[in-house]
Coordinates of C-alpha atoms in Angstrom, one line a residue:
Chain A
M1 CA 101.2 32.7 53.2
S2 CA 102.8 35.9 52.2
D3 CA 102.4 38.5 49.5
D4 CA 105.4 40.4 48.3
D5 CA 104.6 44.0 47.4
D6 CA 107.8 45.8 46.5
G7 CA 109.6 45.2 49.8
V8 CA 106.5 44.7 51.9
E9 CA 105.6 41.2 52.9
F10 CA 102.3 40.3 54.3
I11 CA 102.1 37.4 56.7
S12 CA 98.9 35.8 57.6
N13 CA 98.3 35.8 61.4
P14 CA 97.3 32.3 62.6
N15 CA 95.3 34.0 65.4
R16 CA 96.0 31.4 68.0
I17 CA 93.8 33.1 70.6
R18 CA 90.8 32.8 68.3
S19 CA 91.3 29.1 68.1
R20 CA 91.6 28.7 71.9
V21 CA 88.5 30.7 73.0
K22 CA 84.9 29.7 72.7
L23 CA 82.0 32.1 72.0
V24 CA 79.2 31.2 74.4
P25 CA 75.9 31.7 72.6
G26 CA 73.1 33.4 74.5
R27 CA 75.4 34.8 77.2
D28 CA 76.2 38.5 77.6
A29 CA 79.6 39.5 78.9
S30 CA 78.2 42.7 80.6
E31 CA 77.2 40.8 83.8
M32 CA 80.6 39.2 84.0
I33 CA 82.3 42.6 83.6
S34 CA 80.2 44.2 86.3
R35 CA 81.1 41.4 88.6
A36 CA 84.7 41.8 87.7
D37 CA 84.5 45.5 88.4
R38 CA 83.1 45.0 91.8
S39 CA 85.8 42.4 92.5
V40 CA 88.5 44.8 91.4
G41 CA 87.0 47.5 93.6
Q42 CA 87.7 45.2 96.6
L43 CA 91.4 45.7 95.9
A44 CA 91.0 49.4 96.6
G45 CA 91.8 48.8 100.3
G46 CA 95.3 48.0 99.2
F47 CA 95.5 51.3 97.4
S48 CA 95.7 53.5 100.5
E49 CA 98.8 51.6 101.5
I50 CA 100.3 52.1 98.0
L51 CA 99.4 55.8 98.2
S52 CA 101.1 56.2 101.5
E53 CA 104.2 54.4 100.3
S54 CA 104.2 56.5 97.1
L55 CA 103.9 59.8 99.0
E56 CA 106.7 58.8 101.3
Q57 CA 108.9 58.1 98.3
V58 CA 108.1 61.4 96.6
T59 CA 108.6 63.3 99.8
A60 CA 112.1 61.8 100.2
A61 CA 113.0 62.5 96.6
R62 CA 111.7 66.1 97.0
R63 CA 114.1 66.6 99.9
D64 CA 116.9 65.6 97.6
V65 CA 115.7 68.0 94.9
E66 CA 115.5 70.9 97.3
G67 CA 118.6 70.0 99.2
A68 CA 122.1 69.1 98.1
G69 CA 121.1 66.1 96.1
D70 CA 121.1 65.6 92.4
R71 CA 118.1 67.7 91.2
E72 CA 117.5 65.9 87.9
M73 CA 117.8 62.4 89.5
G74 CA 115.4 63.4 92.3
I75 CA 112.9 64.7 89.8
A76 CA 113.3 61.5 87.8
R77 CA 112.5 59.5 91.0
I78 CA 109.4 61.6 91.6
R79 CA 108.3 61.1 88.0
K80 CA 108.7 57.3 88.2
V81 CA 106.5 57.1 91.4
L82 CA 103.9 59.5 90.0
H83 CA 103.8 57.7 86.7
E84 CA 102.7 54.5 88.5
L85 CA 100.4 56.4 90.7
R86 CA 98.5 58.1 87.9
G87 CA 97.4 54.7 86.5
Q88 CA 96.7 53.0 89.8
A89 CA 94.8 55.9 91.4
G90 CA 92.4 56.2 88.5
T91 CA 91.6 52.5 88.5
F92 CA 90.3 52.8 92.0
G93 CA 88.3 56.0 91.5
Y94 CA 90.9 58.4 92.9
T95 CA 90.6 60.6 89.9
L96 CA 92.0 63.7 91.5
I97 CA 95.2 62.0 92.5
S98 CA 95.5 60.5 89.1
Q99 CA 95.0 64.0 87.5
I100 CA 97.6 65.7 89.6
A101 CA 100.1 62.9 89.1
D102 CA 99.5 63.0 85.4
S103 CA 99.9 66.8 85.3
C104 CA 103.3 66.4 87.1
C105 CA 104.5 63.7 84.7
R106 CA 103.5 65.6 81.6
F107 CA 105.1 68.8 83.0
I108 CA 108.4 66.9 83.6
D109 CA 108.2 65.2 80.2
R110 CA 107.7 68.5 78.4
A111 CA 110.1 70.7 80.4
P112 CA 113.2 71.4 78.3
T113 CA 115.3 71.8 81.4
L114 CA 114.9 70.9 85.0
G115 CA 116.1 73.9 86.9
P116 CA 115.0 75.5 90.2
R117 CA 111.8 76.8 88.8
E118 CA 110.8 73.4 87.4
A119 CA 111.7 71.8 90.7
E120 CA 109.4 74.3 92.4
I121 CA 106.5 73.4 90.1
V122 CA 107.1 69.7 90.7
A123 CA 107.1 70.4 94.5
M124 CA 103.7 72.2 94.1
H125 CA 102.3 69.0 92.6
V126 CA 103.7 67.0 95.6
D127 CA 102.1 69.5 98.0
A128 CA 98.8 69.2 96.2
L129 CA 98.9 65.4 96.5
L130 CA 99.7 65.6 100.2
A131 CA 96.8 68.0 100.6
V132 CA 94.4 65.7 98.7
R133 CA 95.4 62.8 100.9
A134 CA 95.1 64.8 104.1
S135 CA 91.6 66.1 103.1
D136 CA 90.5 62.8 101.5
I137 CA 89.3 64.6 98.4
K138 CA 88.5 62.1 95.7
D139 CA 87.8 64.1 92.6
A140 CA 87.8 67.6 91.1
T141 CA 84.0 68.1 91.5
E142 CA 84.8 69.0 95.1
P143 CA 85.6 72.8 95.3
A144 CA 89.0 72.2 96.9
G145 CA 89.9 69.7 94.3
A146 CA 88.8 71.9 91.5
E147 CA 90.9 74.8 92.9
L148 CA 94.0 72.6 93.1
V149 CA 93.6 71.4 89.6
T150 CA 93.0 74.9 88.2
G151 CA 95.9 76.3 90.1
L152 CA 98.3 73.6 88.8
R153 CA 97.0 74.0 85.3
Q154 CA 97.7 77.8 85.4
V155 CA 101.2 77.3 86.7
T156 CA 102.1 74.7 84.1
Q157 CA 100.5 76.7 81.3
Q158 CA 102.3 79.8 82.3
H159 CA 105.6 77.9 82.4
A160 CA 105.0 76.4 78.9
A161 CA 104.3 79.9 77.6
G162 CA 107.6 81.1 79.0
K163 CA 106.2 83.1 81.8
G164 CA 107.1 80.6 84.5
Q165 CA 110.3 82.4 85.7
G166 CA 110.1 84.1 89.1
Chain B
M1 CA 78.5 42.2 74.3
K2 CA 79.7 38.8 73.2
Y3 CA 80.8 36.4 75.9
Y4 CA 83.9 34.4 75.2
D5 CA 85.1 31.5 77.3
L6 CA 88.8 32.4 77.9
S7 CA 89.6 29.4 80.1
D8 CA 91.9 27.8 77.6
I9 CA 94.3 30.8 77.0
R10 CA 97.6 31.5 78.5
V11 CA 98.4 35.2 79.3
L12 CA 101.6 36.8 80.2
V13 CA 101.5 40.0 82.3
V14 CA 104.6 42.1 82.1
D15 CA 104.9 44.9 84.6
D16 CA 107.5 46.0 87.1
N17 CA 105.0 47.2 89.6
R18 CA 103.7 44.5 91.9
F19 CA 100.4 46.2 92.6
M20 CA 99.7 46.7 88.9
R21 CA 100.5 43.1 88.2
N22 CA 98.1 42.1 90.8
I23 CA 95.3 44.3 89.4
L24 CA 95.8 42.9 85.9
H25 CA 96.0 39.4 87.2
H26 CA 92.8 39.9 89.2
M27 CA 91.0 41.4 86.2
L28 CA 92.0 38.6 83.9
K29 CA 91.1 36.0 86.4
T30 CA 87.6 37.4 86.8
L31 CA 87.3 37.5 83.0
G32 CA 88.0 33.8 83.1
A33 CA 91.5 33.6 81.7
G34 CA 92.9 30.1 82.2
K35 CA 96.6 30.6 82.9
I36 CA 98.1 33.9 83.9
E37 CA 101.8 34.3 84.4
H38 CA 103.9 37.3 85.3
A39 CA 107.2 38.9 84.3
R40 CA 108.8 41.9 86.0
D41 CA 110.4 43.4 82.8
G42 CA 111.0 42.7 79.2
G43 CA 114.0 40.4 79.8
E44 CA 112.0 38.1 82.0
A45 CA 109.1 38.2 79.6
L46 CA 111.4 37.1 76.7
A47 CA 112.7 34.2 78.7
L48 CA 109.2 33.0 79.5
L49 CA 108.0 33.5 75.9
A50 CA 110.9 31.3 74.8
E51 CA 109.6 28.4 76.9
A52 CA 105.9 28.1 76.1
D53 CA 103.1 29.2 73.8
Y54 CA 101.1 32.2 74.9
E55 CA 97.9 33.5 73.4
L56 CA 98.1 37.1 74.8
V57 CA 100.7 39.4 76.4
L58 CA 99.8 42.5 78.4
S59 CA 102.9 44.7 78.8
D60 CA 103.6 47.9 80.7
W61 CA 105.5 50.6 78.8
E62 CA 107.8 52.1 81.4
M63 CA 109.9 49.4 83.1
E64 CA 113.4 49.4 84.4
R65 CA 116.1 47.3 82.7
M66 CA 114.2 46.4 79.5
N67 CA 111.1 48.6 78.8
G68 CA 108.0 47.6 77.0
C69 CA 109.0 49.1 73.7
E70 CA 112.4 47.4 73.6
F71 CA 110.7 44.2 74.7
V72 CA 108.2 44.3 71.8
R73 CA 110.9 45.2 69.2
T74 CA 113.1 42.4 70.4
L75 CA 110.4 39.8 70.2
R76 CA 109.0 40.9 66.9
G77 CA 112.6 41.3 65.5
D78 CA 113.6 37.7 66.4
R79 CA 112.9 35.5 63.4
G80 CA 113.1 32.4 65.5
A81 CA 111.1 33.6 68.4
R82 CA 108.5 31.1 69.5
N83 CA 105.8 33.7 70.2
R84 CA 106.8 36.3 67.5
L85 CA 103.2 36.8 66.4
V86 CA 101.6 36.8 69.8
P87 CA 99.1 39.7 70.3
I88 CA 100.5 42.3 72.6
I89 CA 98.4 44.9 74.4
M90 CA 100.5 47.7 75.6
V91 CA 99.3 49.2 78.9
T92 CA 100.5 52.6 79.9
A93 CA 99.6 55.7 81.9
N94 CA 101.3 57.7 79.2
G95 CA 98.7 58.4 76.6
M96 CA 100.6 61.1 74.7
I97 CA 100.5 60.8 71.0
H98 CA 104.2 60.2 70.5
T99 CA 104.0 57.3 72.9
V100 CA 101.1 55.8 71.1
L101 CA 102.9 56.1 67.8
E102 CA 106.1 54.7 69.2
A103 CA 104.2 51.7 70.6
R104 CA 102.5 51.2 67.2
D105 CA 105.8 51.3 65.4
S106 CA 107.4 48.9 67.8
G107 CA 104.8 46.3 66.8
V108 CA 102.1 46.3 69.5
T109 CA 98.7 45.0 68.7
E110 CA 96.5 47.2 70.9
F111 CA 97.0 50.1 73.3
L112 CA 95.3 50.6 76.6
V113 CA 95.7 53.8 78.6
K114 CA 95.7 53.7 82.4
P115 CA 93.5 54.1 84.3
F116 CA 91.3 51.6 82.6
S117 CA 88.3 49.6 83.5
V118 CA 87.6 45.8 83.2
D119 CA 85.2 46.7 80.4
A120 CA 88.0 48.5 78.5
L121 CA 90.4 45.6 78.9
Y122 CA 87.7 43.1 77.8
R123 CA 87.0 45.2 74.7
R124 CA 90.7 45.2 73.8
I125 CA 90.7 41.4 74.2
L126 CA 87.7 41.2 71.9
M127 CA 89.5 43.3 69.3
V128 CA 92.4 40.9 69.4
I129 CA 90.1 37.9 69.0
E130 CA 87.7 39.2 66.4
S131 CA 89.8 41.6 64.4
P132 CA 93.2 40.1 64.0
R133 CA 95.5 42.1 61.7
Q134 CA 97.8 40.4 59.3
F135 CA 101.5 41.0 60.0
V136 CA 103.7 43.2 57.8
K137 CA 107.4 42.8 57.2
T138 CA 109.3 45.7 55.7
K139 CA 113.0 46.5 56.0
D140 CA 112.5 48.4 59.2
Y141 CA 109.3 47.0 60.7
F142 CA 107.8 43.7 61.7
G143 CA 104.5 43.6 63.4
P144 CA 100.7 43.9 63.0
D145 CA 99.6 45.9 59.9
R146 CA 99.5 49.5 61.2
R147 CA 96.5 50.3 58.9
R148 CA 93.7 49.3 61.1
R149 CA 90.8 50.6 59.0
N150 CA 89.7 49.4 55.6
D151 CA 87.8 52.5 54.5
P152 CA 86.2 52.0 51.1
E153 CA 85.7 55.8 50.8
Y154 CA 89.4 56.5 51.2
K155 CA 90.7 58.3 48.1
G156 CA 94.3 59.0 49.0
P157 CA 97.5 57.1 48.3
F158 CA 97.9 53.7 50.0
R159 CA 101.7 54.0 49.8
R160 CA 102.1 50.6 48.3
A161 CA 103.8 49.8 45.0
S162 CA 100.5 48.6 43.7
D163 CA 98.9 52.0 44.3
E164 CA 98.8 54.3 41.2
K165 CA 98.8 57.5 43.3
S166 CA 101.9 56.4 45.1
R167 CA 103.7 55.7 41.9
A168 CA 102.6 59.0 40.4
S169 CA 103.7 61.1 43.4
G170 CA 106.7 59.1 44.4

């Protein structure tokens, strides 16, 4: 089943999944989803372990960045860990950790070069994450959380505007 | 919201992060998915997809060795692939527009940005079930039709040879 249109061919999708699922009349999925949400929430206990491991990894990578190690490689390692963290933290309601990790990843992705100033800004994000964990701040509605997010936003915006040197 | 019994579907979760694989597995299980299998990267996923029929794939974007984008391109580009038309939901923490466009152009069916809720995942699965898109093959693309909407009010060119505006301008 195809339809040629000057180099474009349309192929009917057999939609195997549709043929394998069954619509259950009279039942609403909302209850199942709420139950699933509660069930996923129970996995949150495992997240504190993940957070500790992640922060150990970024702290080790940061030492390389600030020491004699390969700066770019160290920042890439930090980004990899924080990229995973931004998704996982949000899933378990740790929105502030997710926001800071996301800010750092976006900063790294957009930075044209990764010099000493960029390494310093990445380190500020790592410090912020350590502070959040130490103070057990969950989101940016808490004053300390809001202050951290605002501070990091200013720094990254100034850097993007070319005022980040020095 | 419609309730679908998913007990007869086979789902492949592709993610290099063990914790994320577990979360997705858990979500799918609580939504009633029958069989859930895992792969740690695109290469492993391709090997599994060559062995059995799957109804759905959930794939991470950033993975070491073969990433999500390469995986989707390879699968969609293989004429003989057993699951070439399988719906693929790309799951990523990187929601930047260029990532979304790159995922779309690699042939993904749906896009889900982390962090996400069970509700968001279920809604994407509903989209796949209820609004399947036909596949399009051009000289440089094979995948679901990237034009999701069918807007009767749209007056612009459709960029197809059958479209008069396209012929006039092109």
